[in-house]
Amino acid sequence: TSTEHIHMEQEQQQEQQQQQQTKSSEIDPKLYSLKKKHIKMYYTKIVIRTHPDKHVNQEDLMEKMTRLFSKALEYYEQELLTGLIKVADEVNINIKEFPKDLSPIMEMEMNEILIKINRIKNSVEWLWSNSQNTELKGILERVIVMNNNLKKM
C-alpha cells in the first residue's frame, strides 16, 4: 500500500543520512583540536559580552543579551562553530580574517545541518503539514497516529 511505501522510503532515507553523517563526522584530530580552540575562544568572548550579570541595570539590553548568551551556550554544547561565529557577529565581536584551515570544519558543519534539514523535510510530519492533497494528508495523519502509538508501547 502507499502507507507502507512511504514508510519504507523514509527508512531508506534515514539509513542513507546516518551513513552520510557518520562519514562527515570523521574529522582529522588536528582539525578537531583547532575547531575546539576556536569554539572556546569565540564562546569566551561572547560570554564576556553577553553574560546576564553584566546587564542587570540595562533592561533594554538584558533580554537581547540573555537570548544571545543562551544561544552561545547551546552552540558551545553542540560544538557548532558556525553558530558561535554568527552570535559573535551579532554582538559585534571583531572576527579578524577567518582562518582558512577551518574551511573543512565549516563545510562539515554546513553538511550536517543540511542533513538535519533533509531528515525533517522527509519526515511524515513534514509531508503531512505541507501536503495540499486531502487524501494524502489523511493517510499521513493515520501513519503519524500509528507511529505515536508504537512509540508508546
Tab-separated table of C-alpha atoms in Angstrom:
chain	number	residue	atom	x	y	z
A	1	THR	CA	0.000	0.000	0.000
A	2	SER	CA	1.023	3.637	-0.265
A	3	THR	CA	1.480	3.915	3.517
A	4	GLU	CA	3.949	1.015	3.537
A	5	HIS	CA	5.741	2.524	0.551
A	6	ILE	CA	6.107	5.885	2.318
A	7	HIS	CA	7.378	4.161	5.469
A	8	MET	CA	9.947	2.073	3.525
A	9	GLU	CA	11.189	5.128	1.637
A	10	GLN	CA	11.525	7.030	4.883
A	11	GLU	CA	13.569	4.236	6.498
A	12	GLN	CA	15.892	4.054	3.469
A	13	GLN	CA	16.441	7.807	3.521
A	14	GLN	CA	17.194	7.749	7.235
A	15	GLU	CA	19.774	4.979	6.745
A	16	GLN	CA	21.460	6.924	3.935
A	17	GLN	CA	21.517	10.082	6.029
A	18	GLN	CA	23.022	8.234	9.003
A	19	GLN	CA	25.751	6.820	6.749
A	20	GLN	CA	26.486	10.275	5.380
A	21	GLN	CA	26.510	11.732	8.868
A	22	THR	CA	28.988	9.089	10.041
A	23	LYS	CA	31.292	9.952	7.139
A	24	SER	CA	31.026	13.691	7.756
A	25	SER	CA	31.706	13.375	11.479
A	26	GLU	CA	35.050	11.671	10.850
A	27	ILE	CA	37.451	14.557	11.309
A	28	ASP	CA	41.197	14.902	11.380
A	29	PRO	CA	42.365	15.153	15.029
A	30	LYS	CA	44.374	18.301	14.227
A	31	LEU	CA	41.307	19.959	12.675
A	32	TYR	CA	39.182	18.888	15.620
A	33	SER	CA	41.694	20.376	18.046
A	34	LEU	CA	41.726	23.608	16.036
A	35	LYS	CA	37.917	23.644	15.990
A	36	LYS	CA	37.767	23.177	19.783
A	37	LYS	CA	40.279	26.020	20.234
A	38	HIS	CA	38.194	28.411	18.136
A	39	ILE	CA	34.945	27.301	19.770
A	40	LYS	CA	36.400	28.053	23.195
A	41	MET	CA	37.811	31.391	22.019
A	42	TYR	CA	34.523	32.618	20.469
A	43	TYR	CA	32.453	31.290	23.346
A	44	THR	CA	34.624	33.048	25.921
A	45	LYS	CA	34.424	36.357	24.043
A	46	ILE	CA	30.646	36.035	23.678
A	47	VAL	CA	30.151	35.198	27.362
A	48	ILE	CA	32.200	38.215	28.406
A	49	ARG	CA	29.907	40.464	26.330
A	50	THR	CA	26.550	38.823	26.914
A	51	HIS	CA	26.522	37.360	30.415
A	52	PRO	CA	23.252	38.388	32.113
A	53	ASP	CA	25.104	39.672	35.202
A	54	LYS	CA	26.760	42.362	33.059
A	55	HIS	CA	23.428	43.897	32.039
A	56	VAL	CA	21.433	43.853	35.281
A	57	ASN	CA	20.741	47.605	35.221
A	58	GLN	CA	20.091	47.798	31.476
A	59	GLU	CA	16.664	46.294	30.864
A	60	ASP	CA	16.698	47.181	27.175
A	61	LEU	CA	19.878	45.128	26.641
A	62	MET	CA	19.170	42.429	29.219
A	63	GLU	CA	16.666	40.442	27.137
A	64	LYS	CA	18.728	40.522	23.943
A	65	MET	CA	21.990	39.646	25.674
A	66	THR	CA	20.395	36.851	27.689
A	67	ARG	CA	18.975	35.379	24.465
A	68	LEU	CA	22.377	35.578	22.755
A	69	PHE	CA	24.078	34.146	25.841
A	70	SER	CA	21.680	31.174	25.753
A	71	LYS	CA	22.240	30.684	22.026
A	72	ALA	CA	26.007	30.720	22.523
A	73	LEU	CA	25.758	28.162	25.311
A	74	GLU	CA	23.662	25.901	23.088
A	75	TYR	CA	26.152	26.180	20.208
A	76	TYR	CA	29.062	25.617	22.590
A	77	GLU	CA	27.491	22.439	23.942
A	78	GLN	CA	26.778	21.231	20.386
A	79	GLU	CA	30.308	22.210	19.281
A	80	LEU	CA	28.871	24.292	16.433
A	81	LEU	CA	31.498	26.784	15.409
A	82	THR	CA	29.244	28.244	12.706
A	83	GLY	CA	26.619	29.129	15.313
A	84	LEU	CA	29.154	30.763	17.614
A	85	ILE	CA	30.541	32.830	14.762
A	86	LYS	CA	27.011	34.014	13.972
A	87	VAL	CA	26.410	35.046	17.608
A	88	ALA	CA	29.843	36.699	17.763
A	89	ASP	CA	28.869	38.743	14.725
A	90	GLU	CA	25.535	39.708	16.345
A	91	VAL	CA	27.340	41.093	19.410
A	92	ASN	CA	29.902	42.920	17.254
A	93	ILE	CA	32.888	40.809	18.197
A	94	ASN	CA	35.550	41.627	15.671
A	95	ILE	CA	36.236	38.495	13.689
A	96	LYS	CA	39.529	39.161	12.025
A	97	GLU	CA	40.447	37.232	8.936
A	98	PHE	CA	38.842	33.837	9.176
A	99	PRO	CA	41.464	31.051	9.346
A	100	LYS	CA	41.461	29.181	6.035
A	101	ASP	CA	42.278	25.919	7.761
A	102	LEU	CA	38.814	25.995	9.360
A	103	SER	CA	37.083	25.801	5.979
A	104	PRO	CA	36.745	21.982	6.081
A	105	ILE	CA	35.175	22.217	9.542
A	106	MET	CA	32.697	24.851	8.424
A	107	GLU	CA	31.852	22.799	5.338
A	108	MET	CA	31.317	19.714	7.501
A	109	GLU	CA	29.024	21.610	9.871
A	110	MET	CA	27.039	23.009	6.956
A	111	ASN	CA	26.636	19.487	5.526
A	112	GLU	CA	25.441	18.190	8.891
A	113	ILE	CA	22.877	20.993	9.076
A	114	LEU	CA	21.677	20.170	5.552
A	115	ILE	CA	21.338	16.501	6.540
A	116	LYS	CA	19.188	17.516	9.520
A	117	ILE	CA	17.036	19.744	7.309
A	118	ASN	CA	16.559	16.923	4.799
A	119	ARG	CA	15.682	14.499	7.606
A	120	ILE	CA	12.986	16.904	8.785
A	121	LYS	CA	11.700	17.546	5.267
A	122	ASN	CA	11.465	13.796	4.633
A	123	SER	CA	9.599	13.093	7.846
A	124	VAL	CA	5.966	12.032	7.744
A	125	GLU	CA	5.113	15.019	9.913
A	126	TRP	CA	6.670	17.453	7.434
A	127	LEU	CA	4.938	15.794	4.496
A	128	TRP	CA	1.629	15.909	6.368
A	129	SER	CA	1.938	19.569	7.343
A	130	ASN	CA	2.885	20.616	3.816
A	131	SER	CA	0.536	18.378	1.851
A	132	GLN	CA	-2.070	20.045	-0.334
A	133	ASN	CA	-3.723	16.712	-1.139
A	134	THR	CA	-6.523	15.998	1.357
A	135	GLU	CA	-6.466	12.241	0.743
A	136	LEU	CA	-2.692	12.028	1.220
A	137	LYS	CA	-2.929	14.221	4.298
A	138	GLY	CA	-5.472	11.791	5.795
A	139	ILE	CA	-3.203	8.801	5.107
A	140	LEU	CA	-0.185	10.577	6.580
A	141	GLU	CA	-2.185	11.549	9.651
A	142	ARG	CA	-3.053	7.880	10.241
A	143	VAL	CA	0.639	6.978	9.857
A	144	ILE	CA	1.582	9.612	12.438
A	145	VAL	CA	-1.010	8.283	14.878
A	146	MET	CA	0.206	4.702	14.322
A	147	ASN	CA	3.836	5.757	14.855
A	148	ASN	CA	2.914	7.580	18.069
A	149	ASN	CA	1.015	4.524	19.311
A	150	LEU	CA	4.026	2.303	18.546
A	151	LYS	CA	6.326	4.652	20.446
A	152	LYS	CA	4.064	4.407	23.499
A	153	MET	CA	4.340	0.610	23.581
